[in-house]
mmCIF file of C-alpha atoms and ligand atoms in Angstrom:
data_model
loop_
_atom_site.group_PDB
_atom_site.id
_atom_site.type_symbol
_atom_site.label_atom_id
_atom_site.label_comp_id
_atom_site.label_asym_id
_atom_site.label_seq_id
_atom_site.Cartn_x
_atom_site.Cartn_y
_atom_site.Cartn_z
ATOM 1 C CA UNK A 1 102.497 123.840 175.745
ATOM 2 C CA UNK A 2 99.199 123.786 173.109
ATOM 3 C CA UNK A 3 96.894 126.884 171.963
ATOM 4 C CA UNK A 4 93.508 126.022 172.491
ATOM 5 C CA UNK A 5 90.785 128.855 171.918
ATOM 6 C CA UNK A 6 87.671 128.985 173.607
ATOM 7 C CA UNK A 7 85.608 126.486 171.680
ATOM 8 C CA UNK A 8 88.389 123.740 172.372
ATOM 9 C CA UNK A 9 89.794 124.254 168.425
ATOM 10 C CA UNK A 10 94.064 123.274 168.494
ATOM 11 C CA UNK A 11 95.738 126.462 167.244
ATOM 12 C CA UNK A 12 99.119 125.254 165.737
ATOM 13 C CA UNK A 13 98.773 126.774 162.087
ATOM 14 C CA UNK A 14 100.331 130.222 161.422
ATOM 15 C CA UNK A 15 99.826 132.025 158.270
ATOM 16 C CA UNK A 16 102.549 134.692 158.306
ATOM 17 C CA UNK A 17 102.173 137.653 156.066
ATOM 18 C CA UNK A 18 105.614 138.968 155.071
ATOM 19 C CA UNK A 19 104.445 142.315 153.035
ATOM 20 C CA UNK A 20 101.412 143.777 151.677
ATOM 21 C CA UNK A 21 103.183 144.864 148.509
ATOM 22 C CA UNK A 22 102.722 142.840 145.626
ATOM 23 C CA UNK A 23 103.958 142.739 141.742
ATOM 24 C CA UNK A 24 100.524 141.808 140.240
ATOM 25 C CA UNK A 25 97.208 143.333 140.546
ATOM 26 C CA UNK A 26 95.140 140.428 140.250
ATOM 27 C CA UNK A 27 91.269 141.771 140.120
ATOM 28 C CA UNK A 28 90.193 139.735 142.882
ATOM 29 C CA UNK A 29 92.722 140.731 144.998
ATOM 30 C CA UNK A 30 92.601 144.501 144.592
ATOM 31 C CA UNK A 31 91.405 147.172 142.424
ATOM 32 C CA UNK A 32 94.415 148.138 139.290
ATOM 33 C CA UNK A 33 95.959 151.019 141.170
ATOM 34 C CA UNK A 34 96.766 148.825 144.081
ATOM 35 C CA UNK A 35 95.706 149.719 147.537
ATOM 36 C CA UNK A 36 96.985 152.348 150.029
ATOM 37 C CA UNK A 37 100.149 150.183 151.000
ATOM 38 C CA UNK A 38 101.301 150.829 154.487
ATOM 39 C CA UNK A 39 104.464 153.112 155.083
ATOM 40 C CA UNK A 40 107.602 150.888 155.892
ATOM 41 C CA UNK A 41 107.900 151.445 159.273
ATOM 42 C CA UNK A 42 104.643 149.716 160.135
ATOM 43 C CA UNK A 43 105.980 146.771 158.274
ATOM 44 C CA UNK A 44 107.346 144.010 160.781
ATOM 45 C CA UNK A 45 111.164 143.855 160.128
ATOM 46 C CA UNK A 46 112.680 140.347 159.527
ATOM 47 C CA UNK A 47 114.016 140.438 162.976
ATOM 48 C CA UNK A 48 110.625 141.271 164.367
ATOM 49 C CA UNK A 49 109.073 138.517 162.283
ATOM 50 C CA UNK A 50 111.704 136.282 163.414
ATOM 51 C CA UNK A 51 110.880 137.176 166.814
ATOM 52 C CA UNK A 52 107.209 136.982 166.647
ATOM 53 C CA UNK A 53 107.513 133.676 164.830
ATOM 54 C CA UNK A 54 109.789 132.005 167.548
ATOM 55 C CA UNK A 55 107.578 133.018 170.363
ATOM 56 C CA UNK A 56 104.485 131.585 168.858
ATOM 57 C CA UNK A 57 106.516 128.507 167.857
ATOM 58 C CA UNK A 58 107.020 128.412 172.074
ATOM 59 C CA UNK A 59 103.506 128.299 172.350
ATOM 60 C CA UNK A 60 102.705 125.686 170.422
ATOM 61 C CA UNK A 61 102.627 126.623 166.530
ATOM 62 C CA UNK A 62 104.284 123.884 164.766
ATOM 63 C CA UNK A 63 103.559 124.803 160.834
ATOM 64 C CA UNK A 64 104.089 128.678 159.134
ATOM 65 C CA UNK A 65 102.985 129.285 156.212
ATOM 66 C CA UNK A 66 104.707 132.535 154.795
ATOM 67 C CA UNK A 67 102.193 134.517 152.565
ATOM 68 C CA UNK A 68 101.845 138.147 151.689
ATOM 69 C CA UNK A 69 101.438 140.353 149.222
ATOM 70 C CA UNK A 70 104.044 138.585 147.321
ATOM 71 C CA UNK A 71 106.527 136.993 149.826
ATOM 72 C CA UNK A 72 109.411 137.159 147.585
ATOM 73 C CA UNK A 73 109.084 141.133 146.848
ATOM 74 C CA UNK A 74 110.714 141.492 150.095
ATOM 75 C CA UNK A 75 114.407 141.011 149.346
ATOM 76 C CA UNK A 76 115.231 140.006 152.849
ATOM 77 C CA UNK A 77 112.998 137.102 153.022
ATOM 78 C CA UNK A 78 115.673 134.276 152.517
ATOM 79 C CA UNK A 79 117.270 135.515 155.810
ATOM 80 C CA UNK A 80 113.786 134.487 157.476
ATOM 81 C CA UNK A 81 113.192 131.776 155.967
ATOM 82 C CA UNK A 82 116.762 130.543 156.605
ATOM 83 C CA UNK A 83 116.166 131.295 160.292
ATOM 84 C CA UNK A 84 112.973 129.563 160.622
ATOM 85 C CA UNK A 85 114.351 126.721 158.981
ATOM 86 C CA UNK A 86 116.603 126.305 161.799
ATOM 87 C CA UNK A 87 113.968 126.550 164.657
ATOM 88 C CA UNK A 88 113.409 123.620 166.690
ATOM 89 C CA UNK A 89 109.427 122.548 167.402
ATOM 90 C CA UNK A 90 108.716 124.008 163.277
ATOM 91 C CA UNK A 91 107.915 120.814 161.604
ATOM 92 C CA UNK A 92 106.180 122.390 158.546
ATOM 93 C CA UNK A 93 107.408 125.510 156.295
ATOM 94 C CA UNK A 94 105.766 126.405 153.164
ATOM 95 C CA UNK A 95 105.382 129.358 151.281
ATOM 96 C CA UNK A 96 102.305 130.913 148.965
ATOM 97 C CA UNK A 97 103.675 132.625 145.877
ATOM 98 C CA UNK A 98 102.628 134.197 142.843
ATOM 99 C CA UNK A 99 105.601 132.474 141.330
ATOM 100 C CA UNK A 100 107.042 135.354 139.206
ATOM 101 C CA UNK A 101 110.144 136.269 141.649
ATOM 102 C CA UNK A 102 110.851 133.010 143.125
ATOM 103 C CA UNK A 103 113.152 131.058 140.200
ATOM 104 C CA UNK A 104 116.552 132.742 141.389
ATOM 105 C CA UNK A 105 115.520 131.307 145.402
ATOM 106 C CA UNK A 106 114.612 127.420 144.067
ATOM 107 C CA UNK A 107 118.395 126.020 145.230
ATOM 108 C CA UNK A 108 118.151 127.774 148.368
ATOM 109 C CA UNK A 109 114.872 126.652 148.833
ATOM 110 C CA UNK A 110 115.259 123.271 148.123
ATOM 111 C CA UNK A 111 118.863 123.504 150.375
ATOM 112 C CA UNK A 112 116.909 124.330 153.690
ATOM 113 C CA UNK A 113 114.320 121.709 153.401
ATOM 114 C CA UNK A 114 111.429 124.091 152.395
ATOM 115 C CA UNK A 115 109.411 122.128 149.948
ATOM 116 C CA UNK A 116 105.843 122.848 150.393
ATOM 117 C CA UNK A 117 104.848 125.837 147.789
ATOM 118 C CA UNK A 118 101.739 126.856 146.780
ATOM 119 C CA UNK A 119 101.822 128.731 143.597
ATOM 120 C CA UNK A 120 98.542 130.838 142.913
ATOM 121 C CA UNK A 121 97.700 130.253 138.825
ATOM 122 C CA UNK A 122 94.076 131.399 138.104
ATOM 123 C CA UNK A 123 94.366 130.595 134.020
ATOM 124 C CA UNK A 124 96.653 128.373 132.091
ATOM 125 C CA UNK A 125 95.795 130.772 129.210
ATOM 126 C CA UNK A 126 98.114 133.576 128.465
ATOM 127 C CA UNK A 127 95.838 136.191 127.606
ATOM 128 C CA UNK A 128 92.975 135.032 130.502
ATOM 129 C CA UNK A 129 95.938 134.851 133.030
ATOM 130 C CA UNK A 130 97.206 138.697 131.911
ATOM 131 C CA UNK A 131 93.478 139.696 131.944
ATOM 132 C CA UNK A 132 93.248 138.480 135.808
ATOM 133 C CA UNK A 133 96.715 139.361 137.066
ATOM 134 C CA UNK A 134 97.175 142.775 134.658
ATOM 135 C CA UNK A 135 100.429 142.106 134.425
ATOM 136 C CA UNK A 136 102.426 139.914 131.780
ATOM 137 C CA UNK A 137 104.148 137.613 133.792
ATOM 138 C CA UNK A 138 102.653 134.196 131.946
ATOM 139 C CA UNK A 139 105.959 132.662 130.713
ATOM 140 C CA UNK A 140 107.876 133.590 134.218
ATOM 141 C CA UNK A 141 105.245 131.758 136.181
ATOM 142 C CA UNK A 142 104.680 128.721 133.956
ATOM 143 C CA UNK A 143 108.507 128.151 133.718
ATOM 144 C CA UNK A 144 108.722 128.484 137.221
ATOM 145 C CA UNK A 145 106.060 126.165 138.131
ATOM 146 C CA UNK A 146 107.680 123.701 135.678
ATOM 147 C CA UNK A 147 110.853 124.243 137.372
ATOM 148 C CA UNK A 148 109.516 123.637 141.090
ATOM 149 C CA UNK A 149 107.412 120.114 139.826
ATOM 150 C CA UNK A 150 110.434 119.035 138.562
ATOM 151 C CA UNK A 151 112.741 119.579 141.411
ATOM 152 C CA UNK A 152 110.476 117.668 143.492
ATOM 153 C CA UNK A 153 109.017 120.004 145.300
ATOM 154 C CA UNK A 154 105.796 119.937 147.002
ATOM 155 C CA UNK A 155 103.248 121.916 144.760
ATOM 156 C CA UNK A 156 99.730 122.917 145.091
ATOM 157 C CA UNK A 157 98.194 125.011 142.860
ATOM 158 C CA UNK A 158 95.641 127.525 143.747
ATOM 159 C CA UNK A 159 92.825 128.532 141.578
ATOM 160 C CA UNK A 160 90.265 131.052 142.398
ATOM 161 C CA UNK A 161 87.078 130.305 139.774
ATOM 162 C CA UNK A 162 86.093 133.623 139.002
ATOM 163 C CA UNK A 163 82.645 133.731 137.136
ATOM 164 C CA UNK A 164 82.715 135.092 133.564
ATOM 165 C CA UNK A 165 86.648 135.071 133.642
ATOM 166 C CA UNK A 166 88.319 131.409 134.127
ATOM 167 C CA UNK A 167 85.864 128.930 134.377
ATOM 168 C CA UNK A 168 86.587 128.085 130.810
ATOM 169 C CA UNK A 169 90.179 126.930 132.422
ATOM 170 C CA UNK A 170 88.784 124.478 135.201
ATOM 171 C CA UNK A 171 89.080 121.265 132.915
ATOM 172 C CA UNK A 172 92.334 122.276 130.859
ATOM 173 C CA UNK A 173 94.354 122.750 134.038
ATOM 174 C CA UNK A 174 93.194 119.585 135.429
ATOM 175 C CA UNK A 175 94.306 117.766 131.796
ATOM 176 C CA UNK A 176 97.469 119.907 132.020
ATOM 177 C CA UNK A 177 98.443 118.499 135.600
ATOM 178 C CA UNK A 178 97.370 115.212 134.885
ATOM 179 C CA UNK A 179 100.520 113.468 134.623
ATOM 180 C CA UNK A 180 102.289 115.492 137.415
ATOM 181 C CA UNK A 181 102.042 115.180 141.343
ATOM 182 C CA UNK A 182 100.823 118.439 142.136
ATOM 183 C CA UNK A 183 97.180 118.982 143.805
ATOM 184 C CA UNK A 184 95.234 121.538 141.962
ATOM 185 C CA UNK A 185 92.804 123.521 144.554
ATOM 186 C CA UNK A 186 89.897 125.074 143.391
ATOM 187 C CA UNK A 187 88.828 128.199 145.931
ATOM 188 C CA UNK A 188 85.781 129.838 145.872
ATOM 189 C CA UNK A 189 86.039 134.034 145.794
ATOM 190 C CA UNK A 190 85.808 135.957 148.786
ATOM 191 C CA UNK A 191 84.989 139.620 148.854
ATOM 192 C CA UNK A 192 88.254 140.798 149.979
ATOM 193 C CA UNK A 193 89.589 143.067 146.782
ATOM 194 C CA UNK A 194 89.976 145.962 148.227
ATOM 195 C CA UNK A 195 86.490 147.256 147.783
ATOM 196 C CA UNK A 196 86.338 146.867 144.158
ATOM 197 C CA UNK A 197 83.342 144.583 144.213
ATOM 198 C CA UNK A 198 81.044 143.551 146.808
ATOM 199 C CA UNK A 199 78.875 140.352 146.506
ATOM 200 C CA UNK A 200 77.023 138.224 149.094
ATOM 201 C CA UNK A 201 76.237 135.238 146.770
ATOM 202 C CA UNK A 202 78.531 133.398 144.617
ATOM 203 C CA UNK A 203 77.850 131.156 141.268
ATOM 204 C CA UNK A 204 80.994 129.094 141.552
ATOM 205 C CA UNK A 205 80.508 127.587 144.851
ATOM 206 C CA UNK A 206 82.394 124.437 145.865
ATOM 207 C CA UNK A 207 78.902 122.419 144.468
ATOM 208 C CA UNK A 208 79.169 124.220 141.160
ATOM 209 C CA UNK A 209 83.049 123.441 140.911
ATOM 210 C CA UNK A 210 82.190 119.997 141.936
ATOM 211 C CA UNK A 211 79.327 119.781 139.316
ATOM 212 C CA UNK A 212 81.241 121.051 136.629
ATOM 213 C CA UNK A 213 84.293 118.537 136.681
ATOM 214 C CA UNK A 214 81.841 115.779 137.330
ATOM 215 C CA UNK A 215 80.405 116.137 133.666
ATOM 216 C CA UNK A 216 84.124 115.869 132.165
ATOM 217 C CA UNK A 217 85.464 113.462 134.522
ATOM 218 C CA UNK A 218 82.798 111.446 136.391
ATOM 219 C CA UNK A 219 85.267 109.079 137.471
ATOM 220 C CA UNK A 220 87.016 110.464 140.713
ATOM 221 C CA UNK A 221 86.933 109.334 144.318
ATOM 222 C CA UNK A 222 86.970 111.270 147.285
ATOM 223 C CA UNK A 223 90.002 110.876 149.566
ATOM 224 C CA UNK A 224 90.584 110.911 153.454
ATOM 225 C CA UNK A 225 91.841 114.290 154.463
ATOM 226 C CA UNK A 226 93.730 115.727 157.736
ATOM 227 C CA UNK A 227 90.724 116.792 160.081
ATOM 228 C CA UNK A 228 92.020 120.540 159.931
ATOM 229 C CA UNK A 229 92.368 120.506 155.930
ATOM 230 C CA UNK A 230 90.199 123.194 154.134
ATOM 231 C CA UNK A 231 89.861 121.569 151.274
ATOM 232 C CA UNK A 232 87.964 118.594 150.443
ATOM 233 C CA UNK A 233 90.263 116.234 148.215
ATOM 234 C CA UNK A 234 89.537 113.962 144.969
ATOM 235 C CA UNK A 235 91.495 111.977 142.706
ATOM 236 C CA UNK A 236 90.128 111.210 139.137
ATOM 237 C CA UNK A 237 91.325 108.167 137.860
ATOM 238 C CA UNK A 238 94.197 107.695 135.781
ATOM 239 C CA UNK A 239 95.459 111.065 137.016
ATOM 240 C CA UNK A 240 98.859 111.439 138.898
ATOM 241 C CA UNK A 241 97.908 114.487 140.838
ATOM 242 C CA UNK A 242 94.729 114.847 142.839
ATOM 243 C CA UNK A 243 92.603 117.939 143.265
ATOM 244 C CA UNK A 244 90.631 119.787 145.821
ATOM 245 C CA UNK A 245 87.751 122.409 146.509
ATOM 246 C CA UNK A 246 87.982 125.261 149.324
ATOM 247 C CA UNK A 247 85.016 126.062 150.098
ATOM 248 C CA UNK A 248 86.743 129.519 151.322
ATOM 249 C CA UNK A 249 83.358 131.500 150.637
ATOM 250 C CA UNK A 250 80.911 128.907 152.112
ATOM 251 C CA UNK A 251 82.947 128.184 155.355
ATOM 252 C CA UNK A 252 82.348 124.740 156.036
ATOM 253 C CA UNK A 253 85.456 123.790 157.641
ATOM 254 C CA UNK A 254 85.263 126.226 160.425
ATOM 255 C CA UNK A 255 84.569 123.774 163.283
ATOM 256 C CA UNK A 256 88.120 121.865 162.563
ATOM 257 C CA UNK A 257 90.229 125.473 162.097
ATOM 258 C CA UNK A 258 93.433 125.490 163.358
ATOM 259 C CA UNK A 259 94.695 128.766 162.118
ATOM 260 C CA UNK A 260 96.435 131.946 163.449
ATOM 261 C CA UNK A 261 97.223 134.768 161.275
ATOM 262 C CA UNK A 262 99.599 137.765 161.532
ATOM 263 C CA UNK A 263 99.514 140.248 158.999
ATOM 264 C CA UNK A 264 102.749 141.968 157.954
ATOM 265 C CA UNK A 265 101.900 145.078 159.950
ATOM 266 C CA UNK A 266 101.398 142.727 163.227
ATOM 267 C CA UNK A 267 97.776 142.454 163.438
ATOM 268 C CA UNK A 268 96.531 139.402 164.962
ATOM 269 C CA UNK A 269 93.681 138.013 163.028
ATOM 270 C CA UNK A 270 91.894 134.993 164.298
ATOM 271 C CA UNK A 271 89.398 134.482 161.419
ATOM 272 C CA UNK A 272 90.053 135.645 157.930
ATOM 273 C CA UNK A 273 85.997 137.105 157.798
ATOM 274 C CA UNK A 274 86.743 138.969 161.494
ATOM 275 C CA UNK A 275 88.580 142.255 162.559
ATOM 276 C CA UNK A 276 91.903 142.072 163.972
ATOM 277 C CA UNK A 277 92.394 141.356 167.750
ATOM 278 C CA UNK A 278 95.560 142.830 168.297
ATOM 279 C CA UNK A 279 98.252 144.548 167.370
ATOM 280 C CA UNK A 280 102.166 143.055 167.809
ATOM 281 C CA UNK A 281 104.304 145.561 166.083
ATOM 282 C CA UNK A 282 104.314 147.940 169.023
ATOM 283 C CA UNK A 283 104.347 145.347 171.742
ATOM 284 C CA UNK A 284 107.991 143.838 170.169
ATOM 285 C CA UNK A 285 109.237 146.894 169.682
ATOM 286 C CA UNK A 286 108.631 148.230 173.332
ATOM 287 C CA UNK A 287 109.448 145.141 175.253
ATOM 288 C CA UNK A 288 112.400 142.960 174.768
ATOM 289 C CA UNK A 289 111.300 139.993 176.544
ATOM 290 C CA UNK A 290 108.308 137.781 175.217
ATOM 291 C CA UNK A 291 105.833 137.738 177.783
ATOM 292 C CA UNK A 292 103.707 140.574 176.470
ATOM 293 C CA UNK A 293 103.370 139.025 173.147
ATOM 294 C CA UNK A 294 102.622 135.991 174.580
ATOM 295 C CA UNK A 295 99.848 137.455 176.657
ATOM 296 C CA UNK A 296 98.372 139.440 173.637
ATOM 297 C CA UNK A 297 98.323 136.074 171.378
ATOM 298 C CA UNK A 298 96.497 134.018 174.375
ATOM 299 C CA UNK A 299 94.102 136.512 174.755
ATOM 300 C CA UNK A 300 93.341 136.754 171.249
ATOM 301 C CA UNK A 301 92.618 133.150 170.850
ATOM 302 C CA UNK A 302 90.682 132.796 173.836
ATOM 303 C CA UNK A 303 88.221 135.211 172.200
ATOM 304 C CA UNK A 304 87.841 133.521 168.791
ATOM 305 C CA UNK A 305 84.387 133.628 166.956
ATOM 306 C CA UNK A 306 83.096 130.406 166.240
ATOM 307 C CA UNK A 307 82.615 130.629 162.697
ATOM 308 C CA UNK A 308 83.461 132.957 159.777
ATOM 309 C CA UNK A 309 79.465 133.854 159.989
ATOM 310 C CA UNK A 310 79.764 135.141 163.649
ATOM 311 C CA UNK A 311 83.103 137.014 162.812
ATOM 312 C CA UNK A 312 81.590 138.414 160.045
ATOM 313 C CA UNK A 313 79.119 140.258 162.739
ATOM 314 C CA UNK A 314 82.267 142.115 164.083
ATOM 315 C CA UNK A 315 81.859 144.696 160.809
ATOM 316 C CA UNK A 316 79.374 147.179 160.897
ATOM 317 C CA UNK A 317 78.869 146.756 157.349
ATOM 318 C CA UNK A 318 78.477 143.924 155.119
ATOM 319 C CA UNK A 319 80.865 145.800 152.767
ATOM 320 C CA UNK A 320 84.647 144.437 153.212
ATOM 321 C CA UNK A 321 86.828 147.022 151.435
ATOM 322 C CA UNK A 322 90.083 145.230 152.676
ATOM 323 C CA UNK A 323 92.141 143.158 150.375
ATOM 324 C CA UNK A 324 93.590 139.756 150.834
ATOM 325 C CA UNK A 325 97.047 141.290 149.768
ATOM 326 C CA UNK A 326 97.256 142.864 153.539
ATOM 327 C CA UNK A 327 95.496 139.724 155.263
ATOM 328 C CA UNK A 328 97.502 137.127 153.619
ATOM 329 C CA UNK A 329 94.978 134.700 152.403
HETATM 330 N N1 SAM B 1 101.037 137.010 146.367
HETATM 331 C C1 SAM B 1 100.892 135.441 146.697
HETATM 332 C C2 SAM B 1 99.795 134.395 146.036
HETATM 333 O O1 SAM B 1 99.146 135.378 145.356
HETATM 334 O O2 SAM B 1 99.841 133.415 146.126
HETATM 335 C C3 SAM B 1 100.319 135.344 148.292
HETATM 336 C C4 SAM B 1 99.262 135.952 148.880
HETATM 337 S S1 SAM B 1 97.782 135.704 148.214
HETATM 338 C C5 SAM B 1 96.909 137.323 149.039
HETATM 339 C C6 SAM B 1 97.345 134.421 148.811
HETATM 340 C C7 SAM B 1 95.828 133.828 148.616
HETATM 341 O O3 SAM B 1 95.032 134.592 148.653
HETATM 342 C C8 SAM B 1 96.285 133.005 146.869
HETATM 343 O O4 SAM B 1 95.924 131.991 146.482
HETATM 344 C C9 SAM B 1 95.260 133.925 146.098
HETATM 345 O O5 SAM B 1 94.992 133.446 145.008
HETATM 346 C C10 SAM B 1 93.978 133.937 147.697
HETATM 347 N N2 SAM B 1 93.100 135.396 147.355
HETATM 348 C C11 SAM B 1 93.299 136.584 147.201
HETATM 349 N N3 SAM B 1 92.267 137.126 146.753
HETATM 350 C C12 SAM B 1 91.241 136.555 147.145
HETATM 351 C C13 SAM B 1 89.999 136.290 147.187
HETATM 352 N N4 SAM B 1 89.367 137.285 146.813
HETATM 353 N N5 SAM B 1 89.018 135.328 147.163
HETATM 354 C C14 SAM B 1 89.896 134.106 147.394
HETATM 355 N N6 SAM B 1 91.423 133.924 147.302
HETATM 356 C C15 SAM B 1 91.852 135.078 147.049
HETATM 357 FE FE1 SF4 B 2 99.412 139.853 144.470
HETATM 358 FE FE2 SF4 B 2 98.729 137.512 145.272
HETATM 359 FE FE3 SF4 B 2 97.165 139.419 145.428
HETATM 360 FE FE4 SF4 B 2 97.703 138.476 143.089
HETATM 361 S S1 SF4 B 2 96.556 137.279 144.821
HETATM 362 S S2 SF4 B 2 97.511 140.486 143.540
HETATM 363 S S3 SF4 B 2 99.753 137.986 143.475
HETATM 364 S S4 SF4 B 2 99.115 139.107 146.470
#
């Protein structure tokens, strides 16, 4: 079975948010006081998340990324991961995390065969990190990151380039990671920050980021990337790791988008920039068979916007007041 959208794109990748809660307050993601986190009974339970995931795998999803909020604030996360790791047809499970709480779970993740971990780290300088995240977790994140790398996880670092905040760390993070087999991916900032900031252009777009890197490291080569990759990837001569740039604001990758998002409350999102297309929570609660969930997913995928710019038109105003902690990135 394959899920094909109304523009002929195959959807095989689910980004599943398991919570909207987070223990950090990154200033590009939410205001300092946080957002209105949803009530517990509005969040899918672990068995509901498991059920939705399995139905989607049955429909043709073979890759799931667990995200949030911070996935590891959910106490029962490992129960879900263990179940997913035993799901036939699911070839790739990965987790996106701020790496503050992952430490005690590293051995179990390894034992389950979950090796792809994306760590969000927007600075290698303590003060800058604390200013951006509004929390004092630098040492924990740093130690967990080093542990993940040395234990052989396939680690990717997500670094959002924020005007006036962390551009001075772009080159240093490449220097620090030069001896490690890690991919550092620089992301354009998107306007999903819980309404704390609105913008229609950004200074640090992918061209500016690449130009900046080229001034210090002119000797980089472009790498072949999978067709559905959102990052354009490069290798600097002499560096063990690679770097990538994700044009998340410029949206140059929509033509090959293979993603579906399900939020922690069960909303089905077919494009990050659009509105939710269905909600699965009441459906899974009311129906024990998988049919109604399948119907809702198939209908949503049959009505996908062609590009993120088209999807954005679904909103009445140009101001986004939602936060990435609800959508999952
Ligand atoms: N808490 C986890 C973390 O930070 O890795 C997972 C959830 S977080 C919402 C997922 C990804 O979205 C992170 O890599 C984060 O940096 C990114 N993100 C959050 N807000 C963003 C924004 N306004 N623009 C671009 N990326 C953003
Ligand atoms: Fe939390 Fe991740 Fe948002 Fe930062 S980006 S506040 S770590 S959900």
